[in-house]
Amino acid sequence: MSKYIIVTGGVVSSLGKGITAASLGRLLINRGLKVMVQKLDPYINVDPGTMSPYQHGEVFVTDDGTETDLDIGHYERFLDISCNKNCNYTSGKIYSSIIAKERAGEYLGKTIQVVPHVTNEIKEKIKSVGSPDTDVVIVEIGGTVGDIEGLAFLEAVRQLRIEVGSENLLFLHVALLPYLEAAHEVKTKTAQTSVKELTRIGIQPDILVCRTNSGIEITNEMKEKLSMFCNLRSPECVIHNSDASCLYEVPLLLQKEGLDRIVCKQLKLKTPKANMSDWKKMVAHIVKKKPEISVAIVGKYTECADAYISVTESLKHAGLANDVDVKVKLINSVDVEEQGAETLLQGVKGIVVPGGFGTRGIEGKIEACRFARENNIPYLGLCLGMQISVIEFARNVLKMEGANSAEIDPKTKYNVIDIMEDQKFIHEKGGTMRLGSYPCELVKGTKAREAYGTSHIEERHRHRYEFNNKFKDKFEKAGMIASGINKKRNLVEIVEVSANKFHVASQFHPEFKSHPYRSHPLFSGFIKACKD
Ligand code: GLN
């Protein structure tokens, strides 16, 4: 049977619960354990797929085509596992499965209630995520303790602990300790209060992870006090988690604090110490001073850096692979429309146009792409960024005036990007795009094939529109070639401008498959070109 670690958060959101959970997962894996993860999000949307990036940050897509919370991305990057549809549940998804059962008459006339029906459903989903050989399942509950929405989830895990026993389920609570400038003091009351909130509903945390800003010390005295007032077994159950110089340093900081040791002790998991020497080397490489190169991401959600988190991470991984420090400049495509690419993109060594939906900022992205192509500045297009490169090429090289995507201009004469056949009659918005992993064959002698070093790849998708094959010959004759094809459906998956150093754009999202120590080939190839 798998053991469970339930991670909750207190005081404020954005505490980095996901990073704490992912870091703990990495430490447990390096102790030789098989780990799986799950994120439970208390909001009502069935998944984050229909939410604005301003609300939710990036939507991360798994191989099986589930649109998930961005924390799933952290889990994949930290743990090097492939997540699936069981790894992320929202209240909406839980409720829709209950309502479907109710409509099918499966509850045999009973009144359906939060307790036990919703809580049972949640417990079932928690149990569904591990496989028979999973040693530990880490379950992160989104939101903050005390939120009304989160109550059913907390009640479910309270019950689960009784069912499986305290040797098999551990509660880990992450709380903020603020530093009061005027008093020159770190305060522990916030953590005490949020633990009290948890105990009020019957959950006694076993481990308290205290988040502080960097440079703040938590003394042994404070640990003793927190342990005493939060009713913990011993001060060693209080773990300090300060801001780190980079995300990937967090597992090392938590190991120093003894987090994985205390977790294994409580869960009676007998393992050797985690060997983190390779991870340490990787972190040392990340923080080492390297030559800097500046790369622009031209998107429209730039006020919200979380909207592009996998793209930014992938660029940094590719920096590591090429021994450079990639400085990411988030540039708003609406500003490019107003101030011009020549002004805003001057001096950058590479340009990325990431994914996106809708009309706003499109022309700015096209301008950024033109600027890259005409000046032979490396360009990487991701999903919408691929469609942009096709539109740009159509307008400026093939002189198809007004060429566009049918998403932006449904009446355009040159619909170089058009809606997929099977999407034409779908009206429901949620979960209906072309989602998840699809195979793609790479064409010999192309930049894409060179970057991947192989001819068959599988990459993750999230889009409705695609390259219009009607125009393919024209494009290829003029120098934009299709270098990746989905053979089964004859879909263009990658395009590139042969004459340029690196002008490659994919209909899929390579950023969902990059790892810190195994940079994605397209990102590595792109950064290599930027560096040259
Ligand atoms: N809006 C475009 C489409 O649906 C691109 C989507 C994306 O970038 N993820 O095809």
Coordinates of C-alpha atoms and ligand atoms in Angstrom, one line a residue:
M1 CA 0.0 0.0 0.0
S2 CA 1.2 3.5 -0.7
K3 CA 1.8 6.0 2.1
Y4 CA 0.4 9.5 1.9
I5 CA 1.9 12.9 2.6
I6 CA -0.8 15.6 2.6
V7 CA 0.5 19.1 2.1
T8 CA -1.6 22.1 3.2
G9 CA -0.8 25.8 3.3
G10 CA -1.6 28.4 5.8
V11 CA -1.6 32.2 6.2
V12 CA -1.3 33.3 2.6
S13 CA -1.3 31.8 -0.9
S14 CA 1.7 31.7 -3.1
L15 CA 3.9 30.2 -0.4
G16 CA 5.5 27.8 -2.7
K17 CA 3.7 24.8 -1.3
G18 CA 4.1 23.1 -4.7
I19 CA 7.9 23.7 -4.7
T20 CA 8.1 22.3 -1.1
A21 CA 6.1 19.2 -2.1
A22 CA 8.1 18.7 -5.3
S23 CA 11.4 19.1 -3.4
L24 CA 10.3 16.6 -0.8
G25 CA 9.4 14.3 -3.7
R26 CA 12.8 14.6 -5.2
L27 CA 14.5 13.8 -1.8
L28 CA 12.3 10.7 -1.4
I29 CA 13.1 9.5 -5.0
N30 CA 16.8 9.9 -4.2
R31 CA 16.2 7.7 -1.2
G32 CA 15.1 5.0 -3.7
L33 CA 11.4 5.4 -3.2
K34 CA 8.8 5.4 -6.0
V35 CA 6.8 8.7 -5.7
M36 CA 3.6 9.9 -7.3
V37 CA 1.9 13.3 -6.8
Q38 CA -1.5 14.9 -6.9
K39 CA -2.8 18.4 -6.6
L40 CA -6.3 19.0 -5.4
D41 CA -7.7 22.4 -6.3
P42 CA -10.8 23.5 -4.4
Y43 CA -12.1 25.9 -7.1
I44 CA -15.3 25.0 -9.1
N45 CA -13.8 25.0 -12.6
V46 CA -13.6 21.5 -13.9
D47 CA -10.0 22.2 -14.9
P48 CA -7.9 25.4 -15.4
G49 CA -8.3 25.0 -19.2
T50 CA -10.9 27.7 -19.5
M51 CA -9.4 30.1 -17.0
S52 CA -7.5 33.2 -17.9
P53 CA -3.7 33.1 -17.4
Y54 CA -4.1 36.2 -15.3
Q55 CA -6.2 34.2 -12.9
H56 CA -4.3 31.0 -12.8
G57 CA -1.0 31.3 -14.5
E58 CA 0.0 28.7 -17.1
V59 CA -2.2 25.7 -17.9
F60 CA 0.2 22.7 -17.9
V61 CA -0.7 19.8 -20.2
T62 CA 0.2 16.2 -19.5
D63 CA 0.9 13.4 -22.0
D64 CA -2.7 12.1 -21.7
G65 CA -4.0 15.5 -22.6
T66 CA -5.2 16.7 -19.2
E67 CA -5.1 20.5 -18.7
T68 CA -3.7 20.9 -15.2
D69 CA -2.4 23.3 -12.6
L70 CA 1.1 24.7 -13.2
D71 CA 2.3 22.9 -10.1
I72 CA 2.1 19.7 -12.1
G73 CA 4.8 21.2 -14.3
H74 CA 7.0 21.7 -11.2
Y75 CA 6.3 18.1 -10.2
E76 CA 7.3 16.8 -13.6
R77 CA 10.5 18.9 -13.7
F78 CA 11.6 18.1 -10.1
L79 CA 10.6 14.4 -10.1
D80 CA 11.2 13.5 -13.7
I81 CA 7.9 11.6 -13.8
S82 CA 5.0 11.8 -16.3
C83 CA 1.8 13.0 -14.6
N84 CA -1.7 12.0 -15.8
K85 CA -5.3 12.7 -15.4
N86 CA -5.3 11.5 -11.8
C87 CA -2.7 14.0 -10.8
N88 CA -5.0 17.0 -10.6
Y89 CA -8.6 17.2 -9.4
T90 CA -10.7 20.3 -8.8
S91 CA -14.0 20.6 -6.8
G92 CA -15.6 21.0 -10.2
K93 CA -14.2 17.7 -11.5
I94 CA -15.2 15.9 -8.3
Y95 CA -18.7 17.4 -8.4
S96 CA -19.3 16.7 -12.1
S97 CA -18.4 13.0 -11.6
I98 CA -20.8 12.8 -8.6
I99 CA -23.6 14.6 -10.6
A100 CA -23.0 12.2 -13.5
K101 CA -23.4 9.2 -11.2
E102 CA -26.5 10.8 -9.6
R103 CA -28.1 11.2 -13.1
A104 CA -27.3 7.6 -13.8
G105 CA -29.2 6.6 -10.6
E106 CA -26.1 5.1 -9.0
Y107 CA -26.9 6.5 -5.5
L108 CA -30.0 4.4 -5.3
G109 CA -32.3 7.1 -4.1
K110 CA -30.1 8.5 -1.4
T111 CA -29.7 12.2 -0.6
I112 CA -26.3 13.1 -1.9
Q113 CA -24.3 15.2 0.7
V114 CA -20.8 16.7 1.1
V115 CA -20.2 14.1 3.8
P116 CA -20.0 11.3 2.9
H117 CA -20.5 11.5 -0.9
V118 CA -18.2 14.3 -1.8
T119 CA -15.6 13.3 0.8
N120 CA -15.8 9.6 -0.4
E121 CA -15.3 10.7 -4.0
I122 CA -12.2 12.7 -2.9
K123 CA -10.8 9.8 -1.0
E124 CA -11.3 7.6 -4.0
K125 CA -9.5 10.0 -6.3
I126 CA -6.6 10.2 -3.8
K127 CA -6.3 6.5 -3.8
S128 CA -6.5 6.3 -7.6
V129 CA -3.2 8.2 -8.2
G130 CA -0.7 5.6 -7.1
S131 CA 0.0 2.3 -8.8
P132 CA 0.7 -0.9 -6.8
D133 CA 4.4 -0.2 -6.7
T134 CA 4.1 3.5 -5.6
D135 CA 5.7 3.9 -2.2
V136 CA 4.6 7.4 -1.5
V137 CA 1.8 9.7 -2.8
I138 CA 2.3 13.4 -2.1
V139 CA -1.1 15.2 -2.2
E140 CA -1.0 19.0 -2.2
I141 CA -4.2 20.7 -1.3
G142 CA -4.5 24.1 -3.1
G143 CA -5.6 27.3 -1.5
T144 CA -5.2 28.3 2.2
V145 CA -6.5 26.5 5.3
G146 CA -9.6 28.4 6.4
D147 CA -11.0 28.8 2.9
I148 CA -14.6 27.6 2.7
E149 CA -13.9 25.8 -0.6
G150 CA -11.2 23.7 0.8
L151 CA -13.2 22.2 3.7
A152 CA -14.5 19.0 1.9
F153 CA -10.9 18.2 0.9
L154 CA -9.6 18.6 4.4
E155 CA -12.4 16.5 5.8
A156 CA -11.6 13.8 3.3
V157 CA -7.9 13.7 4.3
R158 CA -8.8 13.8 8.0
Q159 CA -10.9 10.6 7.4
L160 CA -8.3 9.0 5.3
R161 CA -5.7 9.3 8.1
I162 CA -8.1 7.4 10.4
E163 CA -8.6 4.7 7.7
V164 CA -5.0 4.1 6.8
G165 CA -3.3 5.0 10.2
S166 CA -0.8 7.6 11.2
E167 CA 2.1 5.4 10.1
N168 CA 0.8 5.6 6.6
L169 CA -0.4 9.2 6.3
L170 CA 1.4 12.3 7.4
F171 CA 0.2 15.9 7.5
L172 CA 2.7 18.6 6.4
H173 CA 1.6 22.2 6.8
V174 CA 3.4 25.1 5.1
A175 CA 3.0 28.5 6.8
L176 CA 4.5 31.9 6.5
L177 CA 6.6 33.5 9.2
P178 CA 6.7 37.2 8.5
Y179 CA 9.6 39.5 9.4
L180 CA 8.5 42.7 11.0
E181 CA 10.9 45.4 9.9
A182 CA 10.0 47.8 12.7
A183 CA 10.3 45.2 15.4
H184 CA 13.4 43.5 13.8
E185 CA 11.6 40.3 14.6
V186 CA 10.3 37.2 12.9
K187 CA 6.8 36.4 14.1
T188 CA 5.6 32.9 14.7
K189 CA 1.9 33.7 15.6
T190 CA 0.8 33.4 11.9
A191 CA 1.9 29.8 11.8
Q192 CA 0.4 29.1 15.2
T193 CA -2.9 30.5 14.2
S194 CA -3.1 28.6 10.9
V195 CA -2.2 25.3 12.7
K196 CA -5.0 26.1 15.2
E197 CA -7.4 26.5 12.2
L198 CA -6.4 23.0 11.1
T199 CA -6.7 21.4 14.5
R200 CA -10.2 23.0 14.8
I201 CA -11.3 20.7 12.0
G202 CA -9.5 17.7 13.4
I203 CA -6.2 17.8 11.6
Q204 CA -3.0 17.9 13.7
P205 CA 0.0 18.6 11.4
D206 CA 3.0 16.3 12.0
I207 CA 5.5 18.6 10.3
L208 CA 5.5 22.4 10.0
V209 CA 7.4 24.0 7.2
C210 CA 8.1 27.6 7.9
R211 CA 8.5 29.9 4.9
T212 CA 10.5 33.1 5.4
N213 CA 12.3 35.5 3.2
S214 CA 16.0 34.8 2.6
G215 CA 18.5 36.0 5.2
I216 CA 16.0 35.3 8.0
E217 CA 17.1 33.0 10.8
I218 CA 14.9 30.6 12.7
T219 CA 16.6 29.9 16.0
N220 CA 16.3 26.7 17.9
E221 CA 14.4 28.6 20.5
M222 CA 11.8 29.5 17.9
K223 CA 11.6 25.9 16.7
E224 CA 11.0 24.8 20.3
K225 CA 8.3 27.4 20.8
L226 CA 6.6 26.5 17.5
S227 CA 6.8 22.8 18.3
M228 CA 5.3 23.4 21.7
F229 CA 2.5 25.7 20.7
C230 CA 1.6 23.8 17.5
N231 CA 1.6 20.5 19.4
L232 CA 4.3 18.8 17.3
R233 CA 6.3 15.8 18.4
S234 CA 9.6 17.6 18.6
P235 CA 11.4 20.8 17.4
E236 CA 12.9 18.8 14.6
C237 CA 9.4 18.6 13.1
V238 CA 9.8 22.4 12.5
I239 CA 11.5 22.8 9.1
H240 CA 12.8 26.2 7.9
N241 CA 12.3 26.9 4.2
S242 CA 13.7 30.2 3.3
D243 CA 13.8 31.8 -0.2
A244 CA 16.5 30.1 -2.3
S245 CA 18.8 31.5 -4.9
C246 CA 17.0 29.2 -7.4
L247 CA 14.0 26.9 -7.2
Y248 CA 16.2 23.8 -7.6
E249 CA 18.1 24.7 -4.5
V250 CA 15.1 24.1 -2.3
P251 CA 15.5 20.2 -2.1
L252 CA 19.0 20.8 -0.8
L253 CA 17.9 23.4 1.8
L254 CA 15.1 21.0 3.0
Q255 CA 17.5 18.1 3.2
K256 CA 19.8 20.2 5.4
E257 CA 16.8 20.9 7.7
G258 CA 16.2 17.1 7.9
L259 CA 12.8 17.1 6.2
D260 CA 13.1 13.8 4.4
R261 CA 14.7 12.1 7.4
I262 CA 11.8 13.1 9.7
V263 CA 9.2 12.1 7.0
C264 CA 10.7 8.7 6.6
K265 CA 10.9 8.3 10.4
Q266 CA 7.3 9.0 10.9
L267 CA 6.1 6.9 7.9
K268 CA 8.5 4.1 9.0
L269 CA 10.2 4.0 5.6
K270 CA 13.6 2.4 5.9
T271 CA 15.8 3.8 3.2
P272 CA 19.4 5.0 2.8
K273 CA 20.1 8.8 2.9
A274 CA 19.2 10.7 -0.3
N275 CA 22.2 10.9 -2.5
M276 CA 21.9 14.5 -3.9
S277 CA 25.4 14.8 -5.4
D278 CA 24.3 15.1 -9.0
W279 CA 21.5 17.5 -8.0
K280 CA 24.1 19.6 -6.0
K281 CA 26.3 19.7 -9.1
M282 CA 23.4 20.9 -11.1
V283 CA 22.5 23.7 -8.6
A284 CA 26.1 24.7 -8.5
H285 CA 26.1 25.0 -12.3
I286 CA 22.8 27.1 -12.1
V287 CA 24.2 29.6 -9.6
K288 CA 27.7 29.8 -11.2
K289 CA 28.4 33.0 -13.0
K290 CA 28.1 32.4 -16.7
P291 CA 28.1 34.7 -19.7
E292 CA 24.6 36.3 -20.0
I293 CA 22.4 36.3 -23.0
S294 CA 19.1 38.1 -23.2
V295 CA 16.1 36.5 -24.7
A296 CA 12.7 38.1 -25.2
I297 CA 9.4 36.3 -24.7
V298 CA 6.9 38.4 -26.6
G299 CA 3.5 37.6 -25.2
K300 CA 0.4 39.3 -24.0
Y301 CA 0.2 38.0 -20.4
T302 CA 3.5 39.5 -19.4
E303 CA 2.3 41.1 -16.2
C304 CA 1.8 37.6 -14.9
A305 CA 5.1 35.8 -15.1
D306 CA 3.4 32.6 -14.0
A307 CA 1.6 32.5 -17.4
Y308 CA 4.9 31.5 -19.1
I309 CA 6.6 29.5 -16.3
S310 CA 7.3 26.4 -18.3
V311 CA 8.7 28.5 -21.2
T312 CA 11.0 30.5 -18.8
E313 CA 12.1 27.3 -17.1
S314 CA 12.9 25.6 -20.4
L315 CA 14.9 28.6 -21.5
K316 CA 16.9 28.4 -18.3
H317 CA 17.4 24.6 -18.7
A318 CA 18.7 25.3 -22.3
G319 CA 21.0 28.0 -20.8
L320 CA 22.5 25.3 -18.5
A321 CA 23.0 22.9 -21.5
N322 CA 24.8 25.7 -23.3
D323 CA 26.7 27.1 -20.3
V324 CA 25.1 30.5 -20.5
D325 CA 22.8 32.5 -18.2
V326 CA 19.6 33.2 -20.0
K327 CA 18.1 36.5 -18.9
V328 CA 14.4 36.4 -19.9
K329 CA 12.8 39.7 -20.9
L330 CA 9.0 39.5 -20.8
I331 CA 7.8 41.9 -23.5
N332 CA 4.2 42.8 -24.0
S333 CA 3.2 42.3 -27.7
V334 CA 0.7 45.3 -27.3
D335 CA 3.7 47.5 -26.5
V336 CA 5.5 46.1 -29.6
E337 CA 2.4 47.3 -31.6
E338 CA 2.7 50.8 -30.1
Q339 CA 6.5 51.3 -30.0
G340 CA 7.8 49.0 -32.7
A341 CA 9.9 45.9 -32.7
E342 CA 13.0 47.9 -33.6
T343 CA 12.8 49.9 -30.4
L344 CA 11.7 47.2 -28.0
L345 CA 13.7 44.2 -29.2
Q346 CA 16.9 45.9 -29.9
G347 CA 19.9 43.9 -28.5
V348 CA 18.1 40.7 -27.6
K349 CA 19.9 37.6 -28.8
G350 CA 16.7 35.6 -29.4
I351 CA 13.0 35.9 -29.6
V352 CA 10.3 33.5 -28.4
V353 CA 6.6 33.9 -29.2
P354 CA 4.8 31.6 -26.8
G355 CA 1.2 30.1 -26.9
G356 CA -1.9 32.2 -26.6
F357 CA -5.5 32.7 -27.6
G358 CA -7.6 35.5 -29.0
T359 CA -6.9 38.7 -30.9
R360 CA -5.2 41.1 -28.6
G361 CA -1.5 41.6 -29.2
I362 CA -1.4 39.5 -32.3
E363 CA 0.0 42.2 -34.6
G364 CA 2.8 42.9 -32.1
K365 CA 3.8 39.2 -32.2
I366 CA 3.8 39.2 -36.0
E367 CA 6.0 42.3 -35.9
A368 CA 8.4 40.6 -33.4
C369 CA 8.6 37.6 -35.7
R370 CA 9.3 39.7 -38.8
F371 CA 12.0 41.5 -36.8
A372 CA 13.6 38.2 -35.9
R373 CA 13.4 36.8 -39.5
E374 CA 14.6 39.9 -41.3
N375 CA 17.5 40.3 -38.9
N376 CA 18.4 36.6 -38.6
I377 CA 17.8 36.7 -34.9
P378 CA 17.0 33.2 -33.6
Y379 CA 13.3 32.7 -33.3
L380 CA 11.4 30.0 -31.5
G381 CA 7.6 29.8 -31.9
L382 CA 5.5 27.8 -29.6
C383 CA 2.0 26.8 -30.7
L384 CA 0.5 30.3 -31.3
G385 CA 4.1 31.4 -32.0
M386 CA 4.2 28.8 -34.8
Q387 CA 1.0 30.2 -36.3
I388 CA 2.4 33.7 -36.0
S389 CA 5.5 32.7 -38.0
V390 CA 3.3 31.2 -40.7
I391 CA 1.2 34.4 -40.9
E392 CA 4.3 36.6 -40.9
F393 CA 5.9 34.6 -43.7
A394 CA 2.7 34.7 -45.7
R395 CA 2.3 38.4 -45.5
N396 CA 5.9 39.6 -45.8
V397 CA 7.5 37.0 -48.0
L398 CA 4.6 35.5 -50.0
K399 CA 2.9 38.9 -50.2
M400 CA -0.5 37.5 -49.2
E401 CA -2.0 40.6 -48.0
G402 CA -4.1 40.2 -44.9
A403 CA -3.1 36.6 -44.4
N404 CA -4.2 35.4 -41.0
S405 CA -5.5 32.7 -38.8
A406 CA -9.2 31.9 -39.0
E407 CA -9.2 32.4 -35.2
I408 CA -8.2 36.1 -35.6
D409 CA -9.9 36.9 -38.9
P410 CA -12.5 34.3 -40.0
K411 CA -13.0 36.2 -43.3
T412 CA -9.4 36.4 -44.4
K413 CA -8.7 35.4 -48.0
Y414 CA -5.5 33.7 -47.0
N415 CA -6.4 31.5 -44.1
V416 CA -2.9 30.1 -43.7
I417 CA -3.9 28.9 -40.3
D418 CA -7.4 27.3 -40.1
I419 CA -9.6 25.4 -37.7
M420 CA -9.0 21.7 -37.6
E421 CA -11.7 19.6 -39.4
D422 CA -12.7 17.8 -36.2
Q423 CA -13.0 21.0 -34.3
K424 CA -15.5 22.7 -36.6
F425 CA -18.6 21.4 -34.9
I426 CA -17.4 21.5 -31.3
H427 CA -19.1 24.2 -29.4
E428 CA -18.2 23.3 -25.9
K429 CA -15.0 25.2 -24.8
G430 CA -13.6 23.1 -22.0
G431 CA -11.3 20.2 -22.7
T432 CA -12.2 20.0 -26.4
M433 CA -8.9 21.1 -28.1
R434 CA -6.4 18.8 -29.6
L435 CA -4.7 17.9 -26.3
G436 CA -1.8 15.8 -25.2
S437 CA 0.9 13.8 -26.8
Y438 CA 0.9 13.0 -30.6
P439 CA 3.7 11.5 -32.7
C440 CA 5.6 13.6 -35.2
E441 CA 8.1 12.6 -37.9
L442 CA 11.0 14.9 -38.6
V443 CA 12.3 15.6 -42.1
K444 CA 16.0 14.8 -42.8
G445 CA 18.3 17.8 -43.2
T446 CA 16.2 20.2 -41.2
K447 CA 17.2 22.3 -38.1
A448 CA 14.5 20.5 -36.1
R449 CA 15.8 17.0 -37.0
E450 CA 19.4 18.2 -36.2
A451 CA 18.3 19.6 -32.8
Y452 CA 16.4 16.4 -31.8
G453 CA 19.0 14.0 -33.3
T454 CA 16.2 11.5 -34.1
S455 CA 13.4 11.2 -36.6
H456 CA 10.5 10.2 -34.4
I457 CA 9.3 12.4 -31.6
E458 CA 6.1 12.7 -29.4
E459 CA 5.1 16.1 -28.1
R460 CA 2.2 17.7 -26.3
H461 CA -0.5 19.8 -27.9
R462 CA -3.2 22.3 -26.8
H463 CA -4.8 24.1 -29.8
R464 CA -7.7 24.2 -32.2
Y465 CA -6.1 25.7 -35.3
E466 CA -3.4 24.3 -37.6
F467 CA -1.4 25.0 -40.7
N468 CA -3.5 25.0 -43.8
N469 CA -2.0 22.4 -46.2
K470 CA -3.6 24.2 -49.1
F471 CA -0.7 26.7 -49.0
K472 CA 2.1 24.2 -48.2
D473 CA 3.8 24.2 -51.6
K474 CA 3.9 27.9 -51.8
F475 CA 5.6 28.2 -48.4
E476 CA 8.1 25.5 -49.1
K477 CA 9.1 27.0 -52.5
A478 CA 9.7 30.3 -50.8
G479 CA 11.8 28.9 -48.0
M480 CA 9.6 28.1 -45.1
I481 CA 9.5 24.3 -44.9
A482 CA 7.5 21.9 -42.9
S483 CA 10.1 20.0 -40.9
G484 CA 7.8 18.0 -38.7
I485 CA 4.7 16.2 -39.8
N486 CA 2.0 14.1 -38.0
K487 CA 1.8 11.4 -40.7
K488 CA -1.5 9.9 -39.6
R489 CA -3.5 13.2 -40.0
N490 CA -1.1 14.9 -42.4
L491 CA -0.7 17.9 -40.0
V492 CA 2.2 20.3 -40.1
E493 CA 3.8 20.2 -36.6
I494 CA 7.0 22.2 -37.2
V495 CA 7.9 24.9 -39.7
E496 CA 11.3 26.5 -40.2
V497 CA 12.9 29.1 -42.4
S498 CA 15.8 27.3 -44.0
A499 CA 17.8 30.4 -44.8
N500 CA 18.0 31.6 -41.2
K501 CA 20.3 30.6 -38.4
F502 CA 17.4 29.3 -36.3
H503 CA 13.8 30.2 -37.2
V504 CA 11.9 27.2 -35.9
A505 CA 8.4 27.0 -34.7
S506 CA 6.3 24.1 -33.4
Q507 CA 2.5 23.6 -33.3
F508 CA 3.1 21.7 -30.1
H509 CA 4.4 22.9 -26.7
P510 CA 8.0 21.6 -26.2
E511 CA 8.1 23.6 -22.9
F512 CA 6.1 20.9 -21.2
K513 CA 8.8 18.3 -21.6
S514 CA 12.0 20.1 -20.6
H515 CA 13.9 19.2 -17.4
P516 CA 16.7 21.1 -15.7
Y517 CA 19.3 18.3 -16.4
R518 CA 17.8 17.3 -19.7
S519 CA 17.0 20.4 -21.6
H520 CA 14.5 20.1 -24.5
P521 CA 16.3 19.8 -27.8
L522 CA 14.4 22.7 -29.5
F523 CA 15.2 25.0 -26.6
S524 CA 18.8 23.8 -26.5
G525 CA 19.1 24.3 -30.3
F526 CA 17.5 27.8 -30.0
I527 CA 19.8 28.9 -27.2
K528 CA 22.8 27.5 -29.0
A529 CA 21.9 29.6 -32.0
C530 CA 21.5 32.7 -29.7
K531 CA 24.9 32.1 -28.2
D532 CA 26.6 31.7 -31.5
Ligands
GLN1 N1 -5.1 29.9 -30.2 C1 -4.3 28.9 -31.0 C2 -5.1 27.7 -31.3 O1 -6.1 27.4 -30.7 C3 -3.0 28.6 -30.3 C4 -3.2 27.9 -29.0 C5 -2.0 27.9 -28.2 O2 -1.0 28.6 -28.4 N2 -1.9 27.0 -27.2 O3 -4.8 27.0 -32.2

